[in-house]
Amino acid sequence: MREILYREAIIEALDEEMARDDSVFLLGEDIAEFGGSYKTTVGLLDKYGAERVRNTPISEQGIIGAALGAALVGMRPVAELMYIDFSAVAMDQIVNQVAKVRYMFGGKANTSLVIRTQGGAGRSSAAQHAQSLEAWFVHVPGLKVVMPSSARDAKGLLKASIRDDDPVFFIEHKLLYLEKGAVPEEEEIIPIGVAEVKREGGDLTIVATSSMVGKSLAAAEELEKEGVSCEIIDPRTLFPLDTETILASIRKTGRLLITHEAVQRCGWGAEIAALAAKDAFDYLDAPIERVCAKETPVPFSPKLESYVIPGKDDVIAGVRGMLETV
Amino acid sequence: MIRLTKAKALWIYETMVRIRRFEERSIELFQAGELPGFLHAYIGEEAVAAGVCAHLTPKDQITSTHRGHGHMIAKGLHYKGMFAELYARATGYCKGKGGSMHIADQDLGALGANGIVGGGIPIAAGAALGLKLKGENHVVVSFFGDGASNEGAFHEGINIAATWKLPAVFVCENNGFAESTPRATHQAVQDIADRAKAYGIPGIVVDGMDPQAVFEAAGEAIAHARKGRGPTLIEAKTMRFLGHYVGDPGTAYGHDKEVGKWLKRDPLITFAETLEKKKWLSKKSIDAIHEKVNKEMEEAIEFARKSPEPELDDAMTDIYATV
Amino acid sequence: MATPLPMPKLGLTMEEGTILKWRKDEGEAVEKGEIILDIQTDKVEYEVESPDGGLLLKTLAGEGDVIPCGTDIAVIGEAGEDISGFGSAPAKAPVAATEPAAADASTPPTPPPAPAPTPAPVAPASAQPAPEGRVFASPAARRVARELGIDYRTLKGSGPGGRIVQADVRAAAASGIPAAPAATASGPAAVAGSTPLAGMRKIIAERMLSSWSQVPRITMQAEVDLTNLLAVREASRQAWENDLGVKVSINDLILFYTARAVRRCPAVNVRLTENALEQMQDVNIGVAVAVEQGLMVPVIRGADQKSIDAISRESRALAEAARAGALGLDALEGGTFTVSNLGAYGVDHFSAIINHPESAILSVGAARERAVVRNGEVVARTTAFVGINADHRVVDGAPAAEFLSTLKEMLEHPKVMPA
Ligand SMILES: Cc1ncc(C[n+]2csc(CCOP(=O)(O)OP(=O)(O)O)c2C)c(N)n1
Ligand SMILES: [Mg+2]
């Protein structure tokens, strides 16, 4: 299969969906001539014109509200928030409007829109440009939350998100944009709500999201040499959640480690831990472990940043701790 | 009207040189791979920071932006702490936790640069409120860009300051672009200063490439604020000479074509000429200023390079005051 | 304001409850909704939640006390509150020896009976093989131990901090380590563990003893040919699944026909009270379900009136609820005839003990292919041994036999396709 960059996979998904459906259009800061701060919309202005690839003012609340308004009258907007950190500026529209409109108005309103954004640390972007805030959105009923970890998932899931009739909060990762991965040439829609077993194993289940999937796969390679076999599950969609795939794996391995780049406290991993403790309680052979960011804002210093953000070695240490014998 | 004295003029010139050289050296160091993260250079806009801050005492406050080095230098922050911060050293102004976009020193009235566009504007209103409540006769200046004037925070912050007649001055550095977006495509008004009407405060357009013009306009606005008459919105028309961030060639969105005519109005050149004409400066004294600045700069860079990195444990401090 | 906690009334017929265990001590903090004690009715064990948050100021009855519903058994409130208004609950002594009434009028009035003494708990046997204190074993290890019949408390854990993990249990099972410690060479038989007789086990023990010792049984068995019934089930399976959405088991069919056979032979649907023979109006079939702590008999009411899919659904739901400990009292009341099926365990025939005050119980063995003689030839047919145990005081031999043959006939020639 051919290999393309994660960011190219995003462009392809947008391109194909815009070609397929005239109601799909893009809006966001610097997405037109500039092709987006992370070059995820390059070439689309030339192809679809300024009406459908719209540069916006720096008005995050306005962007999301405008996307919702357009959706209400039948369009399928894809709004880009340059950084997930800036979602905080648009929180009213996301949480009180986008997420609520369908329910509050009795189910008739059309809220088919996608909010694309990117998060994560690793580039010394410091406290306001490197957060992992996915749990905020998973916590809000009415939003679907997608977080792809590979080029293939990014493309297939973005296409599914654009076609979905619910608002989808689609979280990319700034460090993954330049990672290559196999993506089929032919059209592929990856359904929302389906996890993927990224690696099979028998000793321990690692549930990993976004950038932690790759780090976990690398950790698993090393652990394999020690005779430890890790199964790695990427939920890909944080909500709706494919609980069955996760639980089946836990029932098989008896051990669960959850890893994400967001801080541990009240992170999405807590939800997975609760799920396992309830629905796979009798299968747990060790306390549930979480490998997450330390509970601090992201520091600028690369040294501190890599200390705070979990890496491959943290996953390995977490696994070893769980398998440690007396 | 507040007249530009020789002392102030020389201070402004030297400050502009200090900013320019700091940015030039930072870019070199960044491109040499010595600095992590990313940089937004202030080159071209020096007249604004220098012309405004010439009026400020250390007790006056500023809020700044992602493009904030110039404001900080003009507000009196020293090179050492700034370079050390860019180098992510423990001796930096923010102990290596903030970086280029987040330099601050509250002791010197620099409340903070900001990575969130528009984020500083309501904070400035609040600082002005605090000073007013404390009965101190200081002012707060908020710097921000043309792009920031489209955030809700801009409208909300200025409206609050205007309504409560707070001692604040809002300085919009209109450099014609918000990242890659030309100003005319992100707002329909010609002059951002016109928006002042909507808040019932004075709005002034000033040539941001002319230090004297900036100095005079800012002087009036600051005096107005100190007298308790409320805020002013100053729009300084200016231009960044480089891309949005170091590494952005500016070619994708027409900045490279636009910048040419502005380069001719480089305030470091024009203001030097003006001052030379007034005999307040000579070639020799200009060289002396550059030499002094360079020396100070290289010392600061050495200081930063030799400074220790923060300890790992430092990552977990300063999160709370009391936890 | 202190809040009293009365003995709850958990079902229409519940009059009183026994306090099994206080989970909180006096003076301990409790949260609203937190479980503060376990009680026992004549049917179920029940966890009682605190009606309020605060301190458990006082318990008004002790473990083992039998308290009428509605009588206060504890007081919840804030520290220092005045609770003098709450006296101790008048417990009904389980076996209260009543003093003979005093004959002499001049003697002072007899003091009110003291609260029933708490029965001394059975002291745990000293030969406890499990280590002292809490044994750390993972939930998975506990589950596997349960499944393999291993006493995990005797194992050495290999997990962090010595925690017993699943692998330890499996290794123990594989190496043939006996579930219980090896038999001691001499002396009296060693006791491996001891559980105070309480709760469901206590009730079962009492019920079984009274049934066995008070009810003279008549026992009879018949071999029933289920071949046709199985064929009917096979033929209807698809339709049941598609149209009715149920998977009908053999036991469901047996329940179905038993109910109808009982309706046809009301002589087995009777009850002996102190001085009357009561003919029961409804056919309420009890289904014996083995649960972790013992045995429960939830009831399918009006079973003779119910369709096969209703029976199938209800029996499944009741069994699941029983195993999950989620049966309400009402589901356990009102049985008139019980069916006990041990076929799943491969048992051929057995004799079940009558679920007194019912008068008869059906025992059903395993359905399997057996050699039988048909028209002078030995052929393989699927048969099961089905038996009835009846209270011979009220059910004579002939009616019991008639019931059995009616049932046998129905099962062997399922004329009507059950629907
Ligand atoms: C809330 C928010 N939205 C978007 C950004 C990304 N961003 C950083 S600088 C910038 C352009 C700012 O334009 P302007 O205010 O004109 O300042 P300039 O860069 O021109 O100095 C943008 C979009 C941000 N940092 N914060
Ligand atoms: Mg600008």
PDB file of C-alpha atoms in Angstrom, chain C residues 261-409:
ATOM      1  CA  ALA C 261     -50.406 -31.798  34.453  1.00  0.00           C
ATOM      2  CA  VAL C 262     -50.799 -30.203  37.894  1.00  0.00           C
ATOM      3  CA  ARG C 263     -53.886 -28.389  36.675  1.00  0.00           C
ATOM      4  CA  ARG C 264     -55.273 -31.691  35.426  1.00  0.00           C
ATOM      5  CA  CYS C 265     -54.435 -33.485  38.713  1.00  0.00           C
ATOM      6  CA  PRO C 266     -55.336 -30.997  41.433  1.00  0.00           C
ATOM      7  CA  ALA C 267     -54.761 -33.654  44.072  1.00  0.00           C
ATOM      8  CA  VAL C 268     -51.064 -32.777  44.070  1.00  0.00           C
ATOM      9  CA  ASN C 269     -51.787 -29.061  44.299  1.00  0.00           C
ATOM     10  CA  VAL C 270     -52.807 -29.034  47.955  1.00  0.00           C
ATOM     11  CA  ARG C 271     -51.522 -27.818  51.267  1.00  0.00           C
ATOM     12  CA  LEU C 272     -51.955 -29.134  54.785  1.00  0.00           C
ATOM     13  CA  THR C 273     -52.414 -26.485  57.431  1.00  0.00           C
ATOM     14  CA  GLU C 274     -52.820 -27.141  61.099  1.00  0.00           C
ATOM     15  CA  ASN C 275     -56.314 -28.490  60.777  1.00  0.00           C
ATOM     16  CA  ALA C 276     -57.338 -28.229  57.168  1.00  0.00           C
ATOM     17  CA  LEU C 277     -56.520 -29.560  53.773  1.00  0.00           C
ATOM     18  CA  GLU C 278     -56.386 -26.635  51.385  1.00  0.00           C
ATOM     19  CA  GLN C 279     -56.910 -27.062  47.705  1.00  0.00           C
ATOM     20  CA  MET C 280     -54.786 -24.432  45.949  1.00  0.00           C
ATOM     21  CA  GLN C 281     -56.505 -22.360  43.329  1.00  0.00           C
ATOM     22  CA  ASP C 282     -53.521 -21.398  41.165  1.00  0.00           C
ATOM     23  CA  VAL C 283     -50.753 -23.472  39.751  1.00  0.00           C
ATOM     24  CA  ASN C 284     -47.633 -21.612  40.795  1.00  0.00           C
ATOM     25  CA  ILE C 285     -44.578 -23.539  39.825  1.00  0.00           C
ATOM     26  CA  GLY C 286     -41.415 -23.079  41.879  1.00  0.00           C
ATOM     27  CA  VAL C 287     -38.163 -23.556  39.991  1.00  0.00           C
ATOM     28  CA  ALA C 288     -35.216 -24.695  42.090  1.00  0.00           C
ATOM     29  CA  VAL C 289     -32.134 -22.637  41.202  1.00  0.00           C
ATOM     30  CA  ALA C 290     -28.685 -23.298  42.599  1.00  0.00           C
ATOM     31  CA  VAL C 291     -27.020 -20.043  43.592  1.00  0.00           C
ATOM     32  CA  GLU C 292     -23.630 -19.378  45.050  1.00  0.00           C
ATOM     33  CA  GLN C 293     -24.729 -19.403  48.668  1.00  0.00           C
ATOM     34  CA  GLY C 294     -27.276 -22.163  48.366  1.00  0.00           C
ATOM     35  CA  LEU C 295     -30.619 -22.688  46.801  1.00  0.00           C
ATOM     36  CA  MET C 296     -33.496 -20.442  45.808  1.00  0.00           C
ATOM     37  CA  VAL C 297     -36.896 -21.297  44.475  1.00  0.00           C
ATOM     38  CA  PRO C 298     -38.385 -18.420  42.483  1.00  0.00           C
ATOM     39  CA  VAL C 299     -41.961 -18.902  41.378  1.00  0.00           C
ATOM     40  CA  ILE C 300     -43.682 -18.759  37.993  1.00  0.00           C
ATOM     41  CA  ARG C 301     -47.189 -17.779  38.904  1.00  0.00           C
ATOM     42  CA  GLY C 302     -50.173 -19.141  37.031  1.00  0.00           C
ATOM     43  CA  ALA C 303     -47.794 -21.263  35.025  1.00  0.00           C
ATOM     44  CA  ASP C 304     -50.573 -23.395  33.572  1.00  0.00           C
ATOM     45  CA  GLN C 305     -52.023 -20.303  31.940  1.00  0.00           C
ATOM     46  CA  LYS C 306     -48.791 -19.185  30.373  1.00  0.00           C
ATOM     47  CA  SER C 307     -47.506 -19.776  26.872  1.00  0.00           C
ATOM     48  CA  ILE C 308     -44.260 -21.584  26.269  1.00  0.00           C
ATOM     49  CA  ASP C 309     -42.417 -18.401  25.366  1.00  0.00           C
ATOM     50  CA  ALA C 310     -43.658 -16.666  28.485  1.00  0.00           C
ATOM     51  CA  ILE C 311     -42.491 -19.595  30.603  1.00  0.00           C
ATOM     52  CA  SER C 312     -39.175 -19.687  28.833  1.00  0.00           C
ATOM     53  CA  ARG C 313     -38.581 -16.000  29.296  1.00  0.00           C
ATOM     54  CA  GLU C 314     -39.699 -15.943  32.883  1.00  0.00           C
ATOM     55  CA  SER C 315     -37.697 -18.949  33.982  1.00  0.00           C
ATOM     56  CA  ARG C 316     -34.568 -17.508  32.438  1.00  0.00           C
ATOM     57  CA  ALA C 317     -35.118 -14.107  34.009  1.00  0.00           C
ATOM     58  CA  LEU C 318     -35.821 -15.618  37.404  1.00  0.00           C
ATOM     59  CA  ALA C 319     -32.760 -17.835  37.303  1.00  0.00           C
ATOM     60  CA  GLU C 320     -30.547 -14.946  36.309  1.00  0.00           C
ATOM     61  CA  ALA C 321     -31.987 -12.714  38.970  1.00  0.00           C
ATOM     62  CA  ALA C 322     -31.527 -15.454  41.544  1.00  0.00           C
ATOM     63  CA  ARG C 323     -27.898 -15.917  40.634  1.00  0.00           C
ATOM     64  CA  ALA C 324     -27.333 -12.179  40.624  1.00  0.00           C
ATOM     65  CA  GLY C 325     -28.919 -11.960  44.060  1.00  0.00           C
ATOM     66  CA  ALA C 326     -31.501  -9.621  42.610  1.00  0.00           C
ATOM     67  CA  LEU C 327     -34.677 -11.498  43.357  1.00  0.00           C
ATOM     68  CA  GLY C 328     -37.334  -9.586  45.158  1.00  0.00           C
ATOM     69  CA  LEU C 329     -39.267 -11.203  47.933  1.00  0.00           C
ATOM     70  CA  ASP C 330     -42.368 -11.344  45.818  1.00  0.00           C
ATOM     71  CA  ALA C 331     -40.687 -13.621  43.310  1.00  0.00           C
ATOM     72  CA  LEU C 332     -40.063 -16.127  46.064  1.00  0.00           C
ATOM     73  CA  GLU C 333     -43.555 -16.264  47.474  1.00  0.00           C
ATOM     74  CA  GLY C 334     -46.616 -18.259  46.674  1.00  0.00           C
ATOM     75  CA  GLY C 335     -45.331 -21.474  45.134  1.00  0.00           C
ATOM     76  CA  THR C 336     -47.675 -24.476  45.093  1.00  0.00           C
ATOM     77  CA  PHE C 337     -45.557 -27.097  43.350  1.00  0.00           C
ATOM     78  CA  THR C 338     -41.815 -27.238  42.712  1.00  0.00           C
ATOM     79  CA  VAL C 339     -39.713 -28.617  39.900  1.00  0.00           C
ATOM     80  CA  SER C 340     -36.098 -29.536  40.528  1.00  0.00           C
ATOM     81  CA  ASN C 341     -34.035 -30.432  37.483  1.00  0.00           C
ATOM     82  CA  LEU C 342     -30.529 -31.787  37.960  1.00  0.00           C
ATOM     83  CA  GLY C 343     -30.240 -33.026  34.391  1.00  0.00           C
ATOM     84  CA  ALA C 344     -27.562 -30.512  33.595  1.00  0.00           C
ATOM     85  CA  TYR C 345     -25.310 -32.249  36.113  1.00  0.00           C
ATOM     86  CA  GLY C 346     -25.781 -35.634  34.440  1.00  0.00           C
ATOM     87  CA  VAL C 347     -27.794 -37.002  37.358  1.00  0.00           C
ATOM     88  CA  ASP C 348     -30.029 -39.888  36.294  1.00  0.00           C
ATOM     89  CA  HIS C 349     -32.472 -40.106  39.155  1.00  0.00           C
ATOM     90  CA  PHE C 350     -32.788 -38.518  42.524  1.00  0.00           C
ATOM     91  CA  SER C 351     -35.350 -37.843  45.136  1.00  0.00           C
ATOM     92  CA  ALA C 352     -36.024 -34.197  45.971  1.00  0.00           C
ATOM     93  CA  ILE C 353     -37.150 -32.930  49.332  1.00  0.00           C
ATOM     94  CA  ILE C 354     -40.598 -31.381  49.386  1.00  0.00           C
ATOM     95  CA  ASN C 355     -40.589 -27.611  49.611  1.00  0.00           C
ATOM     96  CA  HIS C 356     -42.925 -27.465  52.590  1.00  0.00           C
ATOM     97  CA  PRO C 357     -45.738 -26.227  52.880  1.00  0.00           C
ATOM     98  CA  GLU C 358     -46.146 -27.420  49.302  1.00  0.00           C
ATOM     99  CA  SER C 359     -47.148 -31.036  49.045  1.00  0.00           C
ATOM    100  CA  ALA C 360     -45.230 -32.322  46.082  1.00  0.00           C
ATOM    101  CA  ILE C 361     -42.048 -31.827  44.162  1.00  0.00           C
ATOM    102  CA  LEU C 362     -40.957 -33.086  40.783  1.00  0.00           C
ATOM    103  CA  SER C 363     -37.406 -34.305  40.202  1.00  0.00           C
ATOM    104  CA  VAL C 364     -36.079 -34.379  36.664  1.00  0.00           C
ATOM    105  CA  GLY C 365     -32.932 -36.237  35.671  1.00  0.00           C
ATOM    106  CA  ALA C 366     -30.702 -36.005  32.627  1.00  0.00           C
ATOM    107  CA  ALA C 367     -32.171 -36.550  29.191  1.00  0.00           C
ATOM    108  CA  ARG C 368     -29.901 -38.891  27.322  1.00  0.00           C
ATOM    109  CA  GLU C 369     -30.055 -41.701  24.818  1.00  0.00           C
ATOM    110  CA  ARG C 370     -30.873 -44.947  26.491  1.00  0.00           C
ATOM    111  CA  ALA C 371     -31.614 -48.426  25.203  1.00  0.00           C
ATOM    112  CA  VAL C 372     -35.338 -49.098  25.527  1.00  0.00           C
ATOM    113  CA  VAL C 373     -37.574 -51.800  24.199  1.00  0.00           C
ATOM    114  CA  ARG C 374     -40.197 -50.820  21.681  1.00  0.00           C
ATOM    115  CA  ASN C 375     -42.338 -53.437  20.010  1.00  0.00           C
ATOM    116  CA  GLY C 376     -40.004 -56.181  21.095  1.00  0.00           C
ATOM    117  CA  GLU C 377     -36.888 -54.450  19.840  1.00  0.00           C
ATOM    118  CA  VAL C 378     -34.150 -52.635  21.629  1.00  0.00           C
ATOM    119  CA  VAL C 379     -33.962 -49.128  20.251  1.00  0.00           C
ATOM    120  CA  ALA C 380     -32.176 -45.963  21.266  1.00  0.00           C
ATOM    121  CA  ARG C 381     -34.496 -43.288  22.572  1.00  0.00           C
ATOM    122  CA  THR C 382     -33.847 -40.111  24.498  1.00  0.00           C
ATOM    123  CA  THR C 383     -35.322 -40.585  27.925  1.00  0.00           C
ATOM    124  CA  ALA C 384     -35.216 -39.031  31.356  1.00  0.00           C
ATOM    125  CA  PHE C 385     -36.201 -40.245  34.768  1.00  0.00           C
ATOM    126  CA  VAL C 386     -38.883 -38.074  36.237  1.00  0.00           C
ATOM    127  CA  GLY C 387     -40.103 -38.549  39.760  1.00  0.00           C
ATOM    128  CA  ILE C 388     -42.532 -37.135  42.236  1.00  0.00           C
ATOM    129  CA  ASN C 389     -42.138 -36.908  45.970  1.00  0.00           C
ATOM    130  CA  ALA C 390     -45.421 -36.170  47.653  1.00  0.00           C
ATOM    131  CA  ASP C 391     -46.608 -35.572  51.194  1.00  0.00           C
ATOM    132  CA  HIS C 392     -48.348 -38.868  51.857  1.00  0.00           C
ATOM    133  CA  ARG C 393     -50.511 -37.329  54.533  1.00  0.00           C
ATOM    134  CA  VAL C 394     -52.477 -35.494  51.896  1.00  0.00           C
ATOM    135  CA  VAL C 395     -51.521 -37.064  48.602  1.00  0.00           C
ATOM    136  CA  ASP C 396     -52.338 -40.718  48.255  1.00  0.00           C
ATOM    137  CA  GLY C 397     -50.315 -43.068  46.131  1.00  0.00           C
ATOM    138  CA  ALA C 398     -52.848 -43.353  43.329  1.00  0.00           C
ATOM    139  CA  PRO C 399     -53.330 -39.633  42.665  1.00  0.00           C
ATOM    140  CA  ALA C 400     -49.556 -39.194  42.794  1.00  0.00           C
ATOM    141  CA  ALA C 401     -49.148 -41.995  40.270  1.00  0.00           C
ATOM    142  CA  GLU C 402     -51.908 -40.566  38.168  1.00  0.00           C
ATOM    143  CA  PHE C 403     -50.143 -37.231  38.072  1.00  0.00           C
ATOM    144  CA  LEU C 404     -46.924 -38.887  37.050  1.00  0.00           C
ATOM    145  CA  SER C 405     -48.557 -40.854  34.285  1.00  0.00           C
ATOM    146  CA  THR C 406     -50.433 -37.791  33.044  1.00  0.00           C
ATOM    147  CA  LEU C 407     -47.209 -35.887  32.861  1.00  0.00           C
ATOM    148  CA  LYS C 408     -45.482 -38.813  31.202  1.00  0.00           C
ATOM    149  CA  GLU C 409     -48.221 -39.016  28.610  1.00  0.00           C
TER     150      GLU C 409
END
